[in-house]
mmCIF file of C-alpha atoms in Angstrom:
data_model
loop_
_atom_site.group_PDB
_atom_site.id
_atom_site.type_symbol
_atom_site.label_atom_id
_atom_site.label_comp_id
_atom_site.label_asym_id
_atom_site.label_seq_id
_atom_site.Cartn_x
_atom_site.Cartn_y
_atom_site.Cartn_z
ATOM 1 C CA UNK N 1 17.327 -7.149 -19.603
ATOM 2 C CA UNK N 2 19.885 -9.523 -17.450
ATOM 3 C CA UNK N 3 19.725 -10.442 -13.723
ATOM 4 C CA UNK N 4 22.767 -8.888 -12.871
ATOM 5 C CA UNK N 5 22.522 -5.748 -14.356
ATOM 6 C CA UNK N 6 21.831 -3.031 -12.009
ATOM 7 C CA UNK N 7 18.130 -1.744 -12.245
ATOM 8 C CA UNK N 8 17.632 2.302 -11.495
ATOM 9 C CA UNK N 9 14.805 4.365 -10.798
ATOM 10 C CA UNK N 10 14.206 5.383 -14.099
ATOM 11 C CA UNK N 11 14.134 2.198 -15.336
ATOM 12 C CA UNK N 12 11.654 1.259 -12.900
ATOM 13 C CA UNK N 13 9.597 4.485 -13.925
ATOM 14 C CA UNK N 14 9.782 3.761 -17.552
ATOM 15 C CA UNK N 15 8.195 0.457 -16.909
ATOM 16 C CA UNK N 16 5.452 1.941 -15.189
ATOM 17 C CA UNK N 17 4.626 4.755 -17.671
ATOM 18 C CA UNK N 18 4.420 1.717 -20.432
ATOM 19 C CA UNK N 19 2.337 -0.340 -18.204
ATOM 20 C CA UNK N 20 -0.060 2.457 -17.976
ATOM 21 C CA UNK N 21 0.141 2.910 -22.011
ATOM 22 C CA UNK N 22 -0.709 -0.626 -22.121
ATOM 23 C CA UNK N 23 -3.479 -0.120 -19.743
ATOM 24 C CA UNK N 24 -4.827 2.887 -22.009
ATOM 25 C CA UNK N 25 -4.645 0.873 -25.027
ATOM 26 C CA UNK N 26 -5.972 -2.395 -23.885
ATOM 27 C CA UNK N 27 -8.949 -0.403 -23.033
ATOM 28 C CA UNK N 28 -8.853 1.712 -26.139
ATOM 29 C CA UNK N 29 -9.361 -1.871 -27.728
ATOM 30 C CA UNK N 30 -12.555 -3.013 -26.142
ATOM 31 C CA UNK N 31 -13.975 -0.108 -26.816
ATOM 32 C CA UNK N 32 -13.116 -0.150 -30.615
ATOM 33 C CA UNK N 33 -13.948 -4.173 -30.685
ATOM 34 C CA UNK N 34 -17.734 -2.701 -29.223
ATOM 35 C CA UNK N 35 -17.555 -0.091 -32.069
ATOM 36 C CA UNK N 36 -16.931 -2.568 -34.697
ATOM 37 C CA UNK N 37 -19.641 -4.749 -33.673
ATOM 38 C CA UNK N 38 -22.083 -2.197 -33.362
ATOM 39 C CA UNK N 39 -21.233 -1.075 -37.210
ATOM 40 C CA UNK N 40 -21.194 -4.748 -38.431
ATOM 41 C CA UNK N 41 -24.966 -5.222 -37.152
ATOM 42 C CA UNK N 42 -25.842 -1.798 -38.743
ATOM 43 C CA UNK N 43 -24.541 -2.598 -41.689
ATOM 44 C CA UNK N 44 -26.289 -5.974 -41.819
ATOM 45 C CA UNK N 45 -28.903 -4.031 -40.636
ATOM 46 C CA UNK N 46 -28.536 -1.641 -43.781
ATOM 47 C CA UNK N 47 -28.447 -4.685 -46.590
ATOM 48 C CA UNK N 48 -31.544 -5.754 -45.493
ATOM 49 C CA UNK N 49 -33.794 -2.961 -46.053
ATOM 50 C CA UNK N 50 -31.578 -0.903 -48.741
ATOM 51 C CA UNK N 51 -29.138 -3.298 -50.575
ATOM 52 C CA UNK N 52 -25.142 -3.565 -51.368
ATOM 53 C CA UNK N 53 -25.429 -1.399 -53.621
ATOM 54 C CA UNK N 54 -27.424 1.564 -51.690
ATOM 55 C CA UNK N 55 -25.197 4.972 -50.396
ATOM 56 C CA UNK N 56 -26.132 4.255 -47.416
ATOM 57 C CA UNK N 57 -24.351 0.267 -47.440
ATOM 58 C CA UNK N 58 -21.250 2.331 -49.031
ATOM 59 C CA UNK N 59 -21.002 4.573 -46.162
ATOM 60 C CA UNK N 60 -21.275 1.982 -43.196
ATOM 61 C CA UNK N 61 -19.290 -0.350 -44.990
ATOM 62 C CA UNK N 62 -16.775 2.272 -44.729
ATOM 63 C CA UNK N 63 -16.974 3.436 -41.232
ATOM 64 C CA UNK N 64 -16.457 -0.392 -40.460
ATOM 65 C CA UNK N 65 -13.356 -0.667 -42.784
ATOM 66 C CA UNK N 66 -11.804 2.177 -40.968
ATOM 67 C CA UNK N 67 -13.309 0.887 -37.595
ATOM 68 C CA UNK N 68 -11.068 -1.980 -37.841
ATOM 69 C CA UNK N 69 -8.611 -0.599 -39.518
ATOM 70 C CA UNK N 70 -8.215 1.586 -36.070
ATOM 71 C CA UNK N 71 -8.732 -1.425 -34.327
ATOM 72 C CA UNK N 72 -5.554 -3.162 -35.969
ATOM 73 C CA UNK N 73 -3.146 -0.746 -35.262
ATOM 74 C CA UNK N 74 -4.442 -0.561 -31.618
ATOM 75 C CA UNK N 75 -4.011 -4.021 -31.328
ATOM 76 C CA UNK N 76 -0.574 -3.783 -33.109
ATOM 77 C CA UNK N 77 0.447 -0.937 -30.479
ATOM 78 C CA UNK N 78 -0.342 -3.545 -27.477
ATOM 79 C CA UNK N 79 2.003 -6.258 -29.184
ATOM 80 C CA UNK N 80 4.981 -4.136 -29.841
ATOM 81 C CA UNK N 81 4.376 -2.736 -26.004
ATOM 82 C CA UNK N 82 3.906 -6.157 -24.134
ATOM 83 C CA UNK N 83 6.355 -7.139 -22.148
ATOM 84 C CA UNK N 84 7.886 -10.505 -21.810
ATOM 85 C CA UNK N 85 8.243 -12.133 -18.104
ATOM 86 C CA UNK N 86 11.901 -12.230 -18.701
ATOM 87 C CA UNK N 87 11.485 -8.767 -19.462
ATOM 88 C CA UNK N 88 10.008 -8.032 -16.110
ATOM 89 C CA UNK N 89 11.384 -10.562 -13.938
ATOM 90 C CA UNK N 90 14.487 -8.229 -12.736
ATOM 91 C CA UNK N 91 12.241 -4.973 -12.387
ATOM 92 C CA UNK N 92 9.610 -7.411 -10.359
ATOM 93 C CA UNK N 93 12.790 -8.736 -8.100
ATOM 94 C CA UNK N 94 14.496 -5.334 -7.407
ATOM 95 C CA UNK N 95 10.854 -3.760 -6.313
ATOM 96 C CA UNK N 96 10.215 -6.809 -4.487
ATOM 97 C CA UNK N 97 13.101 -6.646 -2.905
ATOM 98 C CA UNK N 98 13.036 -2.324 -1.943
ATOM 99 C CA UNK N 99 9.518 -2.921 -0.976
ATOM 100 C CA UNK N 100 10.140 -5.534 2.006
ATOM 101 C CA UNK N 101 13.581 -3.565 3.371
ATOM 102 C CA UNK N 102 11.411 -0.357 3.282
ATOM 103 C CA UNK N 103 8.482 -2.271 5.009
ATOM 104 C CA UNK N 104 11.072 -3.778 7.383
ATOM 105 C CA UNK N 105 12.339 -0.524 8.107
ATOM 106 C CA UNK N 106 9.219 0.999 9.000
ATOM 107 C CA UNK N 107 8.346 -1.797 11.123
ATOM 108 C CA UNK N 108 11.562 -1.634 13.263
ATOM 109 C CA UNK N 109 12.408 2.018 12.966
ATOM 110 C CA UNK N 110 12.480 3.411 16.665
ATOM 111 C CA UNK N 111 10.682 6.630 18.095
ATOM 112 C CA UNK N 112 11.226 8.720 21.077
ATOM 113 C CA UNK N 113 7.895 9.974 22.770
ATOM 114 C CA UNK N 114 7.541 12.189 25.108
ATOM 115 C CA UNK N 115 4.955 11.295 27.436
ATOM 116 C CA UNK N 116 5.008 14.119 30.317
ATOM 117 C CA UNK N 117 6.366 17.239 31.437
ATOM 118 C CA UNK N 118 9.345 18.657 33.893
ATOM 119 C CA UNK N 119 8.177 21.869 35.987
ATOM 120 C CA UNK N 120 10.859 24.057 37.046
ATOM 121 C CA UNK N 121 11.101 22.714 40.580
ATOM 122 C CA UNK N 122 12.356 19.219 38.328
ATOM 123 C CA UNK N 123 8.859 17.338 39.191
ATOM 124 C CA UNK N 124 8.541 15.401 36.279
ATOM 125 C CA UNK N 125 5.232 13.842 35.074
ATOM 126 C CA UNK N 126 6.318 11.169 33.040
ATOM 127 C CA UNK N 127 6.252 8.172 35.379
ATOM 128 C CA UNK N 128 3.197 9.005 36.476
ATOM 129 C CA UNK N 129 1.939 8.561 32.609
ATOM 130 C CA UNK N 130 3.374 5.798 32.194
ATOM 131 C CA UNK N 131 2.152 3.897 34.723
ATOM 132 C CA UNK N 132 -1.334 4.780 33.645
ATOM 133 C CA UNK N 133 -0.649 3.539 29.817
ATOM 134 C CA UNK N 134 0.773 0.636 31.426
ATOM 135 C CA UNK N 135 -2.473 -0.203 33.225
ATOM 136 C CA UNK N 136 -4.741 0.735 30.794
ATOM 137 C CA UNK N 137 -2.403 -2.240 27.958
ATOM 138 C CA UNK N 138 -2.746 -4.450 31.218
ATOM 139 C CA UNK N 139 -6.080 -4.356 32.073
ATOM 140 C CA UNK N 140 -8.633 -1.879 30.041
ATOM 141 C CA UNK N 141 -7.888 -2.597 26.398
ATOM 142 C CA UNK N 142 -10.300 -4.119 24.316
ATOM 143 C CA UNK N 143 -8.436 -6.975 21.919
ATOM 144 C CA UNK N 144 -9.859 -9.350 19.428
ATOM 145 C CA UNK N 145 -7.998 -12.432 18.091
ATOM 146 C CA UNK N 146 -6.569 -10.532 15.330
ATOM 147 C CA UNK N 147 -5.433 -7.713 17.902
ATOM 148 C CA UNK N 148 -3.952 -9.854 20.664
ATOM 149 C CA UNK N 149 -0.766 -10.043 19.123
ATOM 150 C CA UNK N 150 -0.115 -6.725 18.483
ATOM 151 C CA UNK N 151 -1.035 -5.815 21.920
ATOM 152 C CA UNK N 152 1.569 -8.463 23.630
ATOM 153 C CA UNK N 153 4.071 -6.953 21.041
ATOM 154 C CA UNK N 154 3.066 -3.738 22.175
ATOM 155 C CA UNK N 155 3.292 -4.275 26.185
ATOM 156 C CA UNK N 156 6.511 -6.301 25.725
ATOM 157 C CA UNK N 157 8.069 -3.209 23.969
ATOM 158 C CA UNK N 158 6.417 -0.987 26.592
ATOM 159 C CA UNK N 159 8.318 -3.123 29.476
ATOM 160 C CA UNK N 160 11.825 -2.469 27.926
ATOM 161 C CA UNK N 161 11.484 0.885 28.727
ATOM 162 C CA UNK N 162 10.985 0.368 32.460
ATOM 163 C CA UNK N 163 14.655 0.084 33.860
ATOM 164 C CA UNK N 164 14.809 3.600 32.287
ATOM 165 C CA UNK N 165 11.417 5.124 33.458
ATOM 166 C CA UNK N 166 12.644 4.532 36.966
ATOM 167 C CA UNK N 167 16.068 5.595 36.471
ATOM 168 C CA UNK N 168 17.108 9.207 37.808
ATOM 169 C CA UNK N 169 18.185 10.160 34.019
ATOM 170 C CA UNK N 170 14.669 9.356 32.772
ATOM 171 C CA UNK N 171 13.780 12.457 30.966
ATOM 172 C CA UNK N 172 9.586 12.306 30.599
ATOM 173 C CA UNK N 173 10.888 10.011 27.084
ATOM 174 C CA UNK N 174 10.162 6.492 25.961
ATOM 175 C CA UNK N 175 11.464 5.007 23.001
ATOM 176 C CA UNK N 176 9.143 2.831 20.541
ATOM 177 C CA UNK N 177 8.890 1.050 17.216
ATOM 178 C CA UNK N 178 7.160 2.105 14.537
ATOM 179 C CA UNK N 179 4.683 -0.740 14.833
ATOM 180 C CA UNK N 180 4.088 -0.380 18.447
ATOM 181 C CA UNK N 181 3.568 3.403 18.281
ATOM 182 C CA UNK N 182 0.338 2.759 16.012
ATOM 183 C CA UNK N 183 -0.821 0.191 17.963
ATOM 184 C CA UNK N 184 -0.657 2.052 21.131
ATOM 185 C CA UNK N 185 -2.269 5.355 19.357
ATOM 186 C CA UNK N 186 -4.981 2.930 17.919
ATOM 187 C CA UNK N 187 -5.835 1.774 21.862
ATOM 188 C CA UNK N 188 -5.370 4.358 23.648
ATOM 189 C CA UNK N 189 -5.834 6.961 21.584
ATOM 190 C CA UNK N 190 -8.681 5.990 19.509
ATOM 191 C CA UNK N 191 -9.999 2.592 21.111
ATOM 192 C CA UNK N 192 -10.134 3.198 25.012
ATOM 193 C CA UNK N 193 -13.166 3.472 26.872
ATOM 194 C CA UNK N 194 -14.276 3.919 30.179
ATOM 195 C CA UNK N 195 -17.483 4.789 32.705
ATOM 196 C CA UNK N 196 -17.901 7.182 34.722
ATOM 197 C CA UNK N 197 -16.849 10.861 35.985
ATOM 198 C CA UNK N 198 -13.454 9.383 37.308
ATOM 199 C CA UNK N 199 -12.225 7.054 34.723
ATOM 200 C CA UNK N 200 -12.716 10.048 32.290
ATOM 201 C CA UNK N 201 -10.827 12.521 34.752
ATOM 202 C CA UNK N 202 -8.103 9.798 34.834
ATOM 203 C CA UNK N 203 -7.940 9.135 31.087
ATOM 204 C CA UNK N 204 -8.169 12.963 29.981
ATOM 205 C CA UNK N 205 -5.075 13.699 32.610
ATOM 206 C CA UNK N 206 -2.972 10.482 30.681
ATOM 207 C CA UNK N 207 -4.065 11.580 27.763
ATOM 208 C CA UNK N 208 -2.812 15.314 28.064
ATOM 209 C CA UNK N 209 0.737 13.599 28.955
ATOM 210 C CA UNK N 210 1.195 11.860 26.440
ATOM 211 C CA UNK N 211 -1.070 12.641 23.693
ATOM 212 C CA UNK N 212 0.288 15.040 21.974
ATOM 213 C CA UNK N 213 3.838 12.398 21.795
ATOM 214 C CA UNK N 214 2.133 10.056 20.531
ATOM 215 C CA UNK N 215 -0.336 12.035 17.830
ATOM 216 C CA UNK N 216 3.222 13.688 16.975
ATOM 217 C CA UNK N 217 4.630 10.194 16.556
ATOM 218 C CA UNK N 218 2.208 8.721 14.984
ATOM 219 C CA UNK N 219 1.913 11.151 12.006
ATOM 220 C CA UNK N 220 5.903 10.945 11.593
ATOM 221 C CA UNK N 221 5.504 7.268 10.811
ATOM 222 C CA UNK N 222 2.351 7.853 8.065
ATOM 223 C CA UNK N 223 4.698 10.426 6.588
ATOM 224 C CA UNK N 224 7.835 7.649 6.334
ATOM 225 C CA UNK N 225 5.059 5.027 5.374
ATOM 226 C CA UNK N 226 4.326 6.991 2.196
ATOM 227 C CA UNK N 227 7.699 6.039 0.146
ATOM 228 C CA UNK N 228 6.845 2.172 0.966
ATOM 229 C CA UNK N 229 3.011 2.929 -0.207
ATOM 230 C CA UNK N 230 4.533 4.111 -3.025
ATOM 231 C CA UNK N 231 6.841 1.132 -3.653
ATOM 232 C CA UNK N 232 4.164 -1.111 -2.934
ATOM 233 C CA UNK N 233 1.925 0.196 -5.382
ATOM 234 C CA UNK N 234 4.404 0.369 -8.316
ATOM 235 C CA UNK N 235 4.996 -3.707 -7.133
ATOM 236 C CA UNK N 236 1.537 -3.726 -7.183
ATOM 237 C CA UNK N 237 1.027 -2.546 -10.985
ATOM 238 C CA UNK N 238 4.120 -5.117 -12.168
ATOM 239 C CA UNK N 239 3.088 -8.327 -10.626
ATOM 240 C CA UNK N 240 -0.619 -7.837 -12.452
ATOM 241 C CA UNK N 241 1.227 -6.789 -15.690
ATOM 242 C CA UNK N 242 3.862 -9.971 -15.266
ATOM 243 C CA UNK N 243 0.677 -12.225 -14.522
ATOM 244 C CA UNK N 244 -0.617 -11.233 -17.831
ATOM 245 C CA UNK N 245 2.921 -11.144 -19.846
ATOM 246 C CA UNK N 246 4.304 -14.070 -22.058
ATOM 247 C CA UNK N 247 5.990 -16.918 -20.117
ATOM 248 C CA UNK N 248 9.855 -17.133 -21.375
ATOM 249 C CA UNK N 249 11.066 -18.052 -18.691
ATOM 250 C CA UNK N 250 12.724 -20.751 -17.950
ATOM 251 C CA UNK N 251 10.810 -23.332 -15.663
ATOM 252 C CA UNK N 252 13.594 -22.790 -12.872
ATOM 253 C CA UNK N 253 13.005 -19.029 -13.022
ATOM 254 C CA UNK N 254 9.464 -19.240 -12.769
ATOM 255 C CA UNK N 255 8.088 -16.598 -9.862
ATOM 256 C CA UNK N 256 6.017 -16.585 -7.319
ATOM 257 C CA UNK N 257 3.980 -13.030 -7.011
ATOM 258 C CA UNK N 258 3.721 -11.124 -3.443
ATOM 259 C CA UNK N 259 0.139 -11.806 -3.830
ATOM 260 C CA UNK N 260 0.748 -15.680 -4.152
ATOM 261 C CA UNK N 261 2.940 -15.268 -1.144
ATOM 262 C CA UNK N 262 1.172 -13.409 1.083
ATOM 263 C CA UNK N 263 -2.524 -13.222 1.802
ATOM 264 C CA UNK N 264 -4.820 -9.784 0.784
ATOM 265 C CA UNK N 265 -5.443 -9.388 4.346
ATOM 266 C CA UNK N 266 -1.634 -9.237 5.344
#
């Protein structure tokens, strides 16, 4: 398989489906390798106390011939399936490559919110709401040092919207990205807390502005985010079969995994 070529979808799916035959088989061989084992101590087992010569000898020596006879072709089965890394390397590179334009995507793909209501005499509610958000990202939310970023990335995307919040065509609608949306449903949302009859009264009356926006937004982006899963995981299932593969590479074209590259956590 060259470099250049063009790699499709159903190449990429064939090379999963015989990753997960290798996966069967590799399996299929431990537990035969246990099997044989287990017959070679029976039959020592059996030549003790009865002889070479006894039935019972002939009959375990057979189950072990065929044992590893099953074994064998197994084993044969994983050699003619194994890839190679040059094999993999373009199938790794095009993956890789889908996988961080579809995560990129999803990070800066933009959503509009709606975060109040316009009453038939045109009172609008939206300002209102989001001045409260505003104060709640300013002053309530709870961050930690692996938080903090997200919530300056957050506010800083918040603020862009503010030239149109207090313009006359503001329509009760905010625009986000993806990123900022989950982080703002994650404090807000799920993460805000309060004391007191008052704070609550306050929160509830934000919350039934803009809840439902962001809830609605929020499950938009898990639904895009399950096509880059997706991706992810198929990278996922090459990288551990290229780890294992035989090097042919040459040493220039040697790789370096997403999981070299980037830490578990991230």
């Amino acid at each position: 398989m060259e470099d250049n070529k063009v790699i499709t979808a159903e190449q990429i799916s064939a090379t999963i489906e015989r990753i997960n035959n290798l996966a069967g088989l590799r399996g299929e061989i431990e537990r035969k390798r246990h099997a044989v084992e287990v017959h070679e101590r029976d039959l020592k087992s059996i030549e003790k106390i009865n002889g070479v010569d006894s039935n019972e000898w002939k009959i375990k020596n057979d189950i072990l011939t065929s044992a590893k006879k099953e074994l064998e072709e197994t084993e044969n089965k994983v050699s003619e399936l194994s890839f190679t890394k040059s094999e993999l390397k373009p199938i790794l590179d095009e993956l890789t490559k889908q996988f961080e334009n579809q995560l990129r995507g999803d990070q800066e793909r933009e959503y509009h919110i709606e975060i109040g209501t316009e009453y038939a005499d045109g009172k609008k509610t939206g300002k209102k709401a989001f001045k409260q958000l505003m104060n709640y990202l300013y002053k309530n939310v709870k961050w930690t040092a692996q938080t903090a970023p997200g919530l300056m990335v957050l506010v800083n995307n918040m603020e862009e919207n503010k030239p149109w919040v207090h313009s006359q065509e503001f329509d009760n609608t905010i625009i986000l990205r993806s990123s900022n949306v989950l982080v703002l449903y994650k404090n807000i949302l799920e993460g805000m807390e309060g004391q007191g009859y008052y704070e609550a009264k306050e929160f509830l009356e934000c919350w039934a502005n803009c809840g439902k926006g962001i809830t609605e937004a929020a499950r938009e982006i898990s639904k895009a985010h399950e096509k880059t899963r997706n991706t992810g995981s198929q990278l996922n299932t090459i990288e551990e079969e290229f780890e294992r593969s035989e090097n042919d590479l040459p040493v220039e074209d040697d790789v370096v995994t997403t999981k070299e590259e980037v830490s578990p956590q991230v």
